[in-house]
């Protein structure tokens, strides 16, 4: 993977960010039919990836299969079937109403992949997620403070340990089902301290209860020694987030005077500024 | 919805099949972040839909968002980004390697939608699934024995009743999580007896343990008074299924001498034959 991240290929002094996106799953059976899933559309990760690329970063996009992809946010749910029509024996045409969105998606996405500034790696289960994250981190370690981890994925807190997992499909005939889920070991500590200790770290807290959100963000900042924790409230997260830093809290808002703006635009700008300061301070 | 199913619009004496496809989810929290999901790619439902359309049936395709769609099985995971390229300022072109698959997907899908023989309705949770299924069944009731229910969706057996559901995101700080899941009421009985009692019914059993598979298929045939239960074993289900009927068992195999055949081809043929006999016997 190193080849893609050489400073000559990156636009901005060899900076690289690993953006994690979407939710992980936890199997409930060894031959898995049922699993617990964490809801996340991947919108935050996909949008942020676009702004990081624009800011000149190389991006490793570690995403849950089936979630939002960079440059594809304005496409309908099933773009191939909804955007195209067959106009003659040999021609497939884009509907005029979707032409702009389709062209942007195809061209900007392809440009990033061809330039070597966007590497996309999919996962489904938490086990895949953690293993690929470790590989990425070990590859990015050599970038020192120029590496960023932007951990927007919704990672499961609970799982069923393999040895206590049912081998076959759990049967439904015998009344209610009782499950005991164990806590997932907090690998964030290992990532932070061992896998890539010099990198710049941003993690996310999503809660539906505003009261405990900032409290938990403060705790995560200290416990995992993050450089920034982004506090999201489920219902307002596309308009506003709070960046929690050691030096205080910064509210980041979408520019609502314009319809097509994203909160990720000012958020990534803030991160790039702080990351620049971090690189200076470390070198 | 009735409009789409008038016999003048259907190719084959006003027959209509409701194909359910993909797995349902069960929320674990009222403001849902975590849920339990049943694995199902939707491959069986999407493939069968193509063969039912070919056999002249109108199809109501009740599918889980994000699962396989009819005519799109041979496309890559992310068709828009993988199949197309921008060749000039104004042109988007299909890569020659994907041209056939893309053209078939777009044209055959569109033809079915425009002819009014394919209606696609998406669901995510088990609550959406059951509510839409009821609406479809009540609309299809007037078709009497010409209506078929082909219930290939993987429906959750367990759920968390709303009143015992956590309002906010379950916190992970307090050790392991214990969950008690209740059994989902067996709505198949209500569908069979009340919503559309004259229809022809095919349900599916999927197990990873071959020993109990046929036993469970036999039980389902009797308990829910199905006309046919299709027994699937997880690992061999794309090559072979066993159709369990009151008159006995029929093994249905894919024609392995040809690479591109589907087990759904002979399976749908068998169903169409039995359905024809059923219509004759009822009229």
XYZ file of C-alpha atoms in Angstrom:
566
model
C 0.000 0.000 0.000
C 2.926 2.353 0.717
C 3.284 3.153 -2.968
C 0.106 5.225 -2.943
C 1.172 7.492 -0.126
C 4.598 8.704 -1.227
C 4.851 12.427 -0.742
C 5.453 13.018 -4.442
C 2.004 11.635 -5.197
C 0.166 13.516 -2.459
C -0.834 17.097 -3.025
C -0.042 18.387 0.440
C 3.329 17.442 1.929
C 2.543 13.738 2.121
C -0.437 13.898 4.433
C -2.711 10.902 4.631
C -5.970 10.318 6.479
C -7.706 7.043 7.262
C -11.458 7.723 7.252
C -13.561 4.926 8.767
C -17.220 4.912 7.778
C -20.445 2.962 8.374
C -21.367 0.479 11.101
C -19.824 -2.869 11.976
C -21.768 -6.108 12.440
C -21.459 -8.731 15.143
C -22.434 -12.322 14.228
C -24.706 -14.197 16.638
C -24.065 -17.634 15.129
C -20.882 -19.273 13.824
C -22.542 -20.081 10.514
C -23.934 -16.627 10.498
C -27.556 -15.980 9.673
C -28.336 -13.429 12.379
C -26.177 -10.544 13.464
C -26.380 -7.317 15.407
C -25.743 -4.246 13.306
C -24.908 -0.673 14.235
C -26.863 1.825 12.198
C -24.771 4.228 10.172
C -25.441 5.398 6.642
C -21.790 6.318 6.132
C -22.819 9.817 5.067
C -20.339 11.517 7.430
C -17.397 9.424 6.258
C -18.176 9.727 2.537
C -18.703 13.492 2.728
C -15.597 14.077 4.831
C -13.546 12.023 2.362
C -14.477 14.463 -0.413
C -13.328 17.447 1.673
C -10.087 15.745 2.728
C -9.294 14.996 -0.937
C -10.077 18.627 -1.790
C -7.691 19.729 0.974
C -4.930 17.688 -0.660
C -4.880 14.663 1.625
C -4.551 11.095 0.412
C -7.465 9.120 1.858
C -7.744 5.485 2.899
C -11.528 5.029 3.029
C -12.357 2.032 5.273
C -16.087 1.606 4.735
C -18.941 -0.753 5.453
C -20.161 -2.510 2.303
C -23.314 -0.870 0.951
C -22.911 2.504 2.688
C -22.503 5.949 1.051
C -19.533 6.405 -1.256
C -17.614 9.650 -1.876
C -19.082 11.778 -4.704
C -22.250 9.655 -4.819
C -24.357 11.402 -2.192
C -26.727 13.114 -4.615
C -27.472 9.962 -6.567
C -30.738 8.036 -6.087
C -30.782 4.770 -4.109
C -30.339 2.547 -7.143
C -28.465 4.785 -9.601
C -28.019 2.308 -12.424
C -31.720 1.486 -12.665
C -32.957 5.001 -11.978
C -30.536 7.174 -13.969
C -30.133 5.318 -17.237
C -32.279 4.322 -20.174
C -31.670 2.354 -23.346
C -32.326 4.648 -26.286
C -31.464 2.340 -29.159
C -30.037 -1.092 -29.856
C -26.578 -0.022 -28.792
C -26.951 3.091 -26.656
C -27.423 3.635 -22.955
C -28.135 7.229 -21.977
C -28.270 9.141 -18.728
C -31.578 10.894 -18.024
C -31.007 14.674 -18.274
C -32.342 15.100 -14.714
C -29.510 12.974 -13.333
C -26.775 13.938 -15.819
C -24.866 16.310 -13.538
C -24.879 14.016 -10.504
C -23.849 10.959 -12.516
C -21.056 12.764 -14.326
C -19.628 14.197 -11.120
C -19.792 10.860 -9.365
C -18.077 8.956 -12.150
C -15.435 11.555 -13.020
C -14.419 12.798 -9.566
C -14.379 9.326 -8.089
C -12.316 7.956 -10.953
C -9.914 10.905 -10.874
C -9.189 10.293 -7.178
C -8.703 6.549 -7.650
C -6.460 7.023 -10.724
C -4.348 9.728 -9.042
C -3.706 7.295 -6.210
C -5.182 9.625 -3.585
C -8.208 7.450 -2.753
C -7.954 3.828 -1.648
C -11.246 2.155 -0.757
C -11.341 -0.904 1.518
C -14.664 -2.521 2.493
C -15.611 -4.375 5.690
C -18.734 -5.987 7.147
C -18.026 -7.550 10.562
C -16.191 -5.938 13.454
C -13.501 -8.591 13.058
C -12.769 -7.515 9.473
C -12.883 -3.870 10.512
C -10.311 -4.265 13.294
C -7.961 -6.414 11.236
C -7.926 -4.061 8.243
C -7.599 -1.036 10.548
C -4.502 -2.602 12.085
C -2.952 -3.194 8.636
C -3.669 0.399 7.620
C -2.280 1.760 10.885
C 0.951 -0.226 10.594
C 1.341 1.036 6.997
C 0.637 4.626 8.049
C 2.924 4.547 11.096
C 5.885 5.724 8.979
C 4.000 8.943 8.186
C 4.396 9.986 11.823
C 2.464 13.168 12.606
C 1.369 13.587 8.960
C -1.042 10.657 9.413
C -4.609 11.298 10.590
C -7.188 8.825 11.888
C -10.733 10.115 11.405
C -12.759 7.408 13.114
C -16.333 8.040 11.988
C -17.380 4.353 11.804
C -20.002 3.148 14.287
C -18.119 0.301 15.950
C -20.032 -2.314 17.962
C -19.641 -2.133 21.722
C -20.900 -5.666 22.294
C -20.224 -9.007 20.663
C -20.685 -12.720 21.177
C -17.338 -14.460 21.799
C -16.707 -17.262 19.282
C -16.573 -20.020 21.909
C -19.994 -19.099 23.304
C -21.566 -18.671 19.865
C -24.186 -21.131 18.615
C -22.737 -23.242 15.791
C -26.034 -23.510 13.939
C -28.969 -21.189 13.453
C -30.634 -20.451 16.794
C -34.024 -22.179 16.889
C -37.113 -20.122 17.521
C -39.467 -22.834 18.736
C -38.471 -22.772 22.376
C -39.863 -19.443 23.602
C -38.014 -16.186 24.187
C -34.290 -15.932 23.500
C -31.874 -14.750 26.165
C -28.558 -13.402 25.011
C -25.502 -12.280 26.910
C -23.252 -9.998 24.923
C -19.677 -9.284 26.029
C -17.998 -5.903 25.644
C -15.706 -5.516 22.641
C -12.137 -4.854 23.848
C -11.401 -1.160 23.339
C -8.914 -1.444 20.472
C -8.792 2.354 20.184
C -6.224 2.328 23.005
C -4.004 -0.100 21.109
C -4.340 1.883 17.860
C -3.470 5.103 19.666
C -0.560 3.804 21.746
C 0.956 1.004 19.668
C -0.150 0.781 16.031
C 0.428 4.432 15.049
C 1.344 6.459 18.148
C 2.501 9.639 16.358
C -0.653 10.165 14.284
C -3.319 12.837 14.781
C -6.535 11.319 16.151
C -10.166 12.340 15.754
C -12.879 10.076 17.139
C -16.675 10.424 17.186
C -19.377 10.129 19.819
C -22.958 9.679 18.711
C -25.737 9.745 21.286
C -29.472 10.274 21.166
C -29.444 11.804 24.643
C -27.874 15.284 24.516
C -27.311 15.364 28.253
C -24.741 12.611 28.295
C -23.187 13.362 24.895
C -20.635 16.020 25.903
C -19.811 14.219 29.110
C -18.960 11.096 27.122
C -16.988 13.095 24.544
C -14.886 14.633 27.354
C -14.285 11.189 28.794
C -13.198 9.750 25.421
C -10.797 12.670 24.849
C -9.008 11.904 28.115
C -9.306 8.132 28.236
C -7.975 7.534 24.714
C -5.803 10.646 24.471
C -7.554 11.834 21.309
C -6.650 15.179 19.723
C -10.305 15.873 18.997
C -13.629 14.172 19.699
C -16.584 15.111 17.499
C -19.846 15.052 19.461
C -22.917 14.251 17.332
C -26.525 14.300 18.383
C -28.535 11.873 16.247
C -31.192 14.333 15.081
C -29.037 17.417 14.402
C -25.812 15.789 13.245
C -26.043 16.996 9.640
C -26.344 20.660 10.681
C -24.119 20.951 13.707
C -21.419 19.085 15.610
C -19.284 20.033 18.597
C -15.519 19.543 18.341
C -14.208 18.738 21.805
C -10.500 19.530 22.261
C -8.173 19.704 25.245
C -8.319 23.503 24.893
C -12.131 23.651 24.896
C -15.185 23.120 22.710
C -15.849 24.501 19.243
C -19.323 24.375 17.721
C -19.154 23.730 13.966
C -22.233 24.625 11.935
C -23.264 24.142 8.364
C -23.730 27.405 6.444
C -27.530 27.310 6.272
C -27.762 30.339 3.959
C -26.741 27.999 1.140
C -28.756 24.875 0.438
C -25.966 22.594 -0.713
C -23.398 23.104 2.035
C -22.195 20.402 4.404
C -21.147 20.630 8.039
C -18.136 18.537 6.979
C -16.785 21.515 4.987
C -15.988 23.726 8.024
C -15.259 20.607 10.126
C -12.510 19.346 7.807
C -11.123 22.907 7.546
C -10.861 23.032 11.345
C -9.160 19.625 11.414
C -6.681 20.580 8.684
C -5.728 23.723 10.667
C -5.238 21.790 13.887
C -3.373 19.052 12.059
C -0.994 21.631 10.513
C -0.293 23.025 13.985
C 0.271 19.485 15.273
C 2.779 18.692 12.498
C 4.686 21.925 13.280
C 4.737 21.187 16.982
C 6.018 17.651 16.466
C 8.818 18.461 13.999
C -52.228 -0.676 -6.679
C -55.022 -2.676 -8.288
C -54.473 -0.869 -11.559
C -51.252 -2.735 -12.227
C -52.776 -6.178 -11.878
C -55.761 -6.080 -14.219
C -55.835 -9.194 -16.320
C -55.543 -7.238 -19.542
C -52.140 -6.041 -18.451
C -50.841 -9.410 -17.305
C -49.442 -11.813 -19.849
C -50.861 -15.009 -18.377
C -54.538 -15.000 -17.437
C -54.128 -12.404 -14.704
C -51.712 -14.284 -12.495
C -49.775 -12.310 -9.937
C -47.061 -13.333 -7.501
C -45.818 -11.499 -4.437
C -42.103 -12.320 -4.067
C -40.612 -11.356 -0.690
C -36.835 -11.015 -0.602
C -33.983 -10.196 1.792
C -33.893 -10.128 5.587
C -35.852 -8.025 8.050
C -34.325 -6.027 10.905
C -35.431 -5.742 14.518
C -34.571 -2.510 16.364
C -33.045 -2.813 19.843
C -33.624 0.834 20.794
C -36.572 3.180 20.197
C -34.299 5.788 18.643
C -32.653 3.042 16.734
C -28.910 2.806 16.491
C -28.515 -0.938 17.006
C -30.610 -3.664 15.478
C -30.571 -7.392 14.853
C -30.489 -8.313 11.208
C -31.224 -11.576 9.407
C -28.687 -12.326 6.730
C -30.091 -12.667 3.234
C -28.565 -11.332 0.040
C -31.929 -11.389 -1.725
C -30.409 -13.450 -4.538
C -33.194 -16.059 -4.446
C -35.981 -13.475 -4.600
C -34.377 -11.363 -7.333
C -33.598 -14.381 -9.519
C -37.040 -15.923 -9.035
C -38.660 -12.606 -9.976
C -36.951 -12.741 -13.363
C -38.285 -16.270 -14.012
C -41.817 -15.387 -12.859
C -41.836 -12.384 -15.219
C -40.574 -14.656 -18.006
C -43.433 -17.078 -17.220
C -45.930 -14.234 -17.719
C -46.716 -13.420 -14.090
C -47.046 -9.901 -12.745
C -44.681 -9.567 -9.772
C -44.924 -7.502 -6.601
C -41.328 -7.563 -5.383
C -41.243 -6.802 -1.644
C -37.519 -6.438 -0.955
C -35.096 -5.361 1.724
C -33.368 -2.095 0.818
C -29.891 -2.717 -0.551
C -30.383 -6.369 -1.536
C -30.156 -7.895 -5.032
C -32.483 -6.512 -7.682
C -33.960 -8.422 -10.643
C -31.736 -8.330 -13.754
C -28.807 -6.902 -11.793
C -27.195 -10.091 -10.533
C -24.228 -10.026 -12.890
C -23.314 -6.428 -12.145
C -20.398 -5.535 -9.834
C -21.067 -4.344 -6.265
C -20.995 -0.656 -7.140
C -22.105 -0.603 -10.794
C -22.112 3.139 -11.372
C -18.534 3.611 -10.202
C -17.201 0.385 -11.680
C -18.919 0.211 -15.072
C -18.761 3.763 -16.366
C -16.101 6.245 -17.412
C -16.153 9.837 -18.602
C -14.689 9.927 -22.080
C -15.065 13.614 -22.897
C -16.566 16.795 -21.509
C -20.074 15.574 -22.178
C -19.938 11.802 -22.534
C -20.256 8.962 -20.075
C -19.499 5.532 -21.510
C -19.906 1.975 -20.323
C -16.717 -0.081 -20.201
C -16.901 -2.731 -22.934
C -16.365 -5.476 -20.330
C -19.602 -4.525 -18.566
C -21.625 -3.430 -21.611
C -23.791 -6.546 -21.895
C -24.643 -6.762 -18.188
C -25.449 -3.051 -17.923
C -27.620 -3.043 -21.026
C -29.600 -6.070 -19.922
C -30.088 -4.669 -16.435
C -31.303 -1.287 -17.626
C -33.472 -2.467 -20.500
C -35.129 -5.566 -19.001
C -35.777 -3.860 -15.687
C -37.246 -0.815 -17.365
C -39.378 -2.906 -19.719
C -40.950 -4.773 -16.791
C -41.613 -1.569 -14.826
C -43.084 0.242 -17.848
C -45.296 -2.741 -18.832
C -46.710 -2.664 -15.316
C -45.671 -6.250 -14.579
C -43.081 -5.386 -11.913
C -43.865 -3.333 -8.825
C -40.981 -2.908 -6.381
C -41.631 -2.062 -2.720
C -38.754 -1.734 -0.229
C -38.671 -2.476 3.502
C -36.091 -2.457 6.294
C -37.661 -3.404 9.650
C -39.947 -6.353 10.335
C -42.711 -3.834 11.162
C -42.536 -2.286 7.681
C -42.354 -5.738 6.127
C -45.505 -7.016 7.855
C -47.517 -3.853 7.214
C -46.687 -3.716 3.501
C -47.289 -7.473 3.166
C -50.754 -7.003 4.632
C -51.549 -4.215 2.151
C -50.323 -6.349 -0.756
C -52.301 -9.367 0.453
C -55.527 -7.400 0.814
C -55.030 -6.010 -2.717
C -54.286 -9.462 -4.111
C -57.174 -11.186 -2.329
C -59.486 -10.463 -5.273
C -57.240 -12.545 -7.522
C -58.358 -15.649 -5.638
C -56.392 -18.748 -6.694
C -54.495 -16.814 -9.387
C -52.473 -15.073 -6.636
C -49.217 -16.622 -5.415
C -47.189 -15.796 -2.322
C -43.547 -16.766 -2.718
C -42.155 -15.973 0.706
C -38.382 -16.021 0.254
C -37.631 -13.205 2.733
C -35.721 -14.103 5.900
C -38.132 -12.849 8.537
C -36.925 -12.323 12.119
C -38.124 -14.870 14.672
C -37.310 -12.639 17.648
C -37.876 -9.007 18.449
C -37.843 -6.537 21.324
C -41.382 -5.348 22.167
C -41.669 -1.539 21.974
C -42.575 -1.115 25.650
C -39.487 -3.014 26.821
C -37.177 -1.255 24.378
C -34.549 1.203 25.610
C -35.528 4.755 24.598
C -31.943 5.897 24.118
C -28.798 4.200 22.911
C -27.842 1.345 25.245
C -24.705 2.329 27.169
C -21.669 0.101 26.979
C -19.877 1.211 30.127
C -21.611 -1.121 32.537
C -20.241 -4.536 31.576
C -21.909 -7.254 29.515
C -25.359 -6.698 28.050
C -28.195 -9.113 28.709
C -31.088 -9.128 26.275
C -34.377 -10.978 26.282
C -35.958 -11.235 22.880
C -39.606 -12.192 22.449
C -40.889 -14.373 19.623
C -42.412 -12.552 16.667
C -46.090 -13.550 16.355
C -46.415 -15.970 13.440
C -48.219 -13.683 10.982
C -47.978 -16.355 8.304
C -51.100 -17.955 9.831
C -53.024 -14.704 9.505
C -51.822 -14.137 5.944
C -52.818 -17.696 4.988
C -56.204 -17.780 6.718
C -57.445 -14.186 6.667
C -55.601 -11.763 4.388
C -55.631 -13.862 1.188
C -57.053 -17.328 1.943
C -57.519 -18.474 -1.669
C -53.969 -17.815 -2.840
C -51.281 -20.395 -3.619
C -48.557 -20.395 -0.957
C -44.853 -21.207 -1.101
C -42.703 -20.615 1.965
C -39.009 -21.229 2.588
C -36.983 -22.926 5.299
C -33.284 -22.163 5.570
C -31.143 -24.087 8.001
C -27.443 -24.720 8.409
C -28.109 -28.117 9.951
C -29.318 -30.555 7.273
C -30.692 -32.991 9.857
C -33.437 -30.698 11.089
C -34.125 -28.953 7.766
C -36.607 -31.422 6.244
C -38.278 -32.059 9.575
C -38.902 -28.312 9.933
C -40.095 -28.013 6.329
C -42.641 -30.815 6.936
C -43.827 -29.077 10.095
C -44.237 -25.732 8.308
C -46.216 -27.387 5.481
C -48.748 -28.737 7.985
C -48.783 -25.981 10.563
C -49.360 -23.135 8.081
C -51.155 -25.180 5.417
C -48.647 -24.197 2.727
C -48.928 -25.633 -0.781
C -45.163 -25.994 -0.980
C -42.222 -25.432 1.361
C -38.786 -24.981 -0.214
C -36.055 -26.468 1.976
C -32.673 -24.724 1.602
C -29.397 -25.760 3.133
C -27.160 -22.687 3.567
C -24.116 -24.021 1.719
C -25.802 -25.763 -1.243
C -28.819 -23.527 -1.762
C -27.702 -22.133 -5.126
C -27.349 -25.612 -6.651
C -30.163 -27.585 -5.108
C -33.361 -27.184 -3.107
C -36.016 -29.650 -2.003
C -39.653 -28.796 -2.691
C -41.758 -30.307 0.080
C -45.406 -30.885 -0.899
C -48.287 -32.765 0.658
C -47.776 -35.427 -2.013
C -44.071 -35.837 -1.275
C -40.653 -34.298 -1.877
C -39.139 -33.165 -5.151
C -35.434 -32.391 -5.432
C -34.823 -29.464 -7.799
C -31.308 -29.102 -9.200
C -29.561 -26.502 -11.268
C -28.414 -27.775 -14.665
C -24.686 -27.913 -13.922
C -23.730 -28.744 -17.510
C -24.284 -25.066 -18.295
C -22.410 -22.406 -16.342
C -25.046 -19.703 -16.332
C -28.125 -21.638 -15.218
C -30.033 -21.019 -12.004
C -31.838 -23.450 -9.709
C -34.694 -20.926 -9.800
C -35.324 -21.784 -13.468
C -36.608 -25.363 -12.841
C -38.021 -24.294 -9.455
C -40.267 -21.603 -10.940
C -41.288 -24.023 -13.722
C -42.373 -26.546 -11.083
C -44.299 -23.860 -9.202
C -46.040 -22.609 -12.361
C -47.159 -26.194 -13.153
C -48.501 -26.764 -9.645
C -50.129 -23.351 -9.618
C -51.883 -24.112 -12.920
C -53.225 -27.361 -11.443
C -54.351 -25.455 -8.336
C -56.224 -22.846 -10.405
C -58.000 -25.641 -12.342
C -58.940 -27.475 -9.152
C -60.331 -24.327 -7.532
C -62.434 -23.102 -10.469
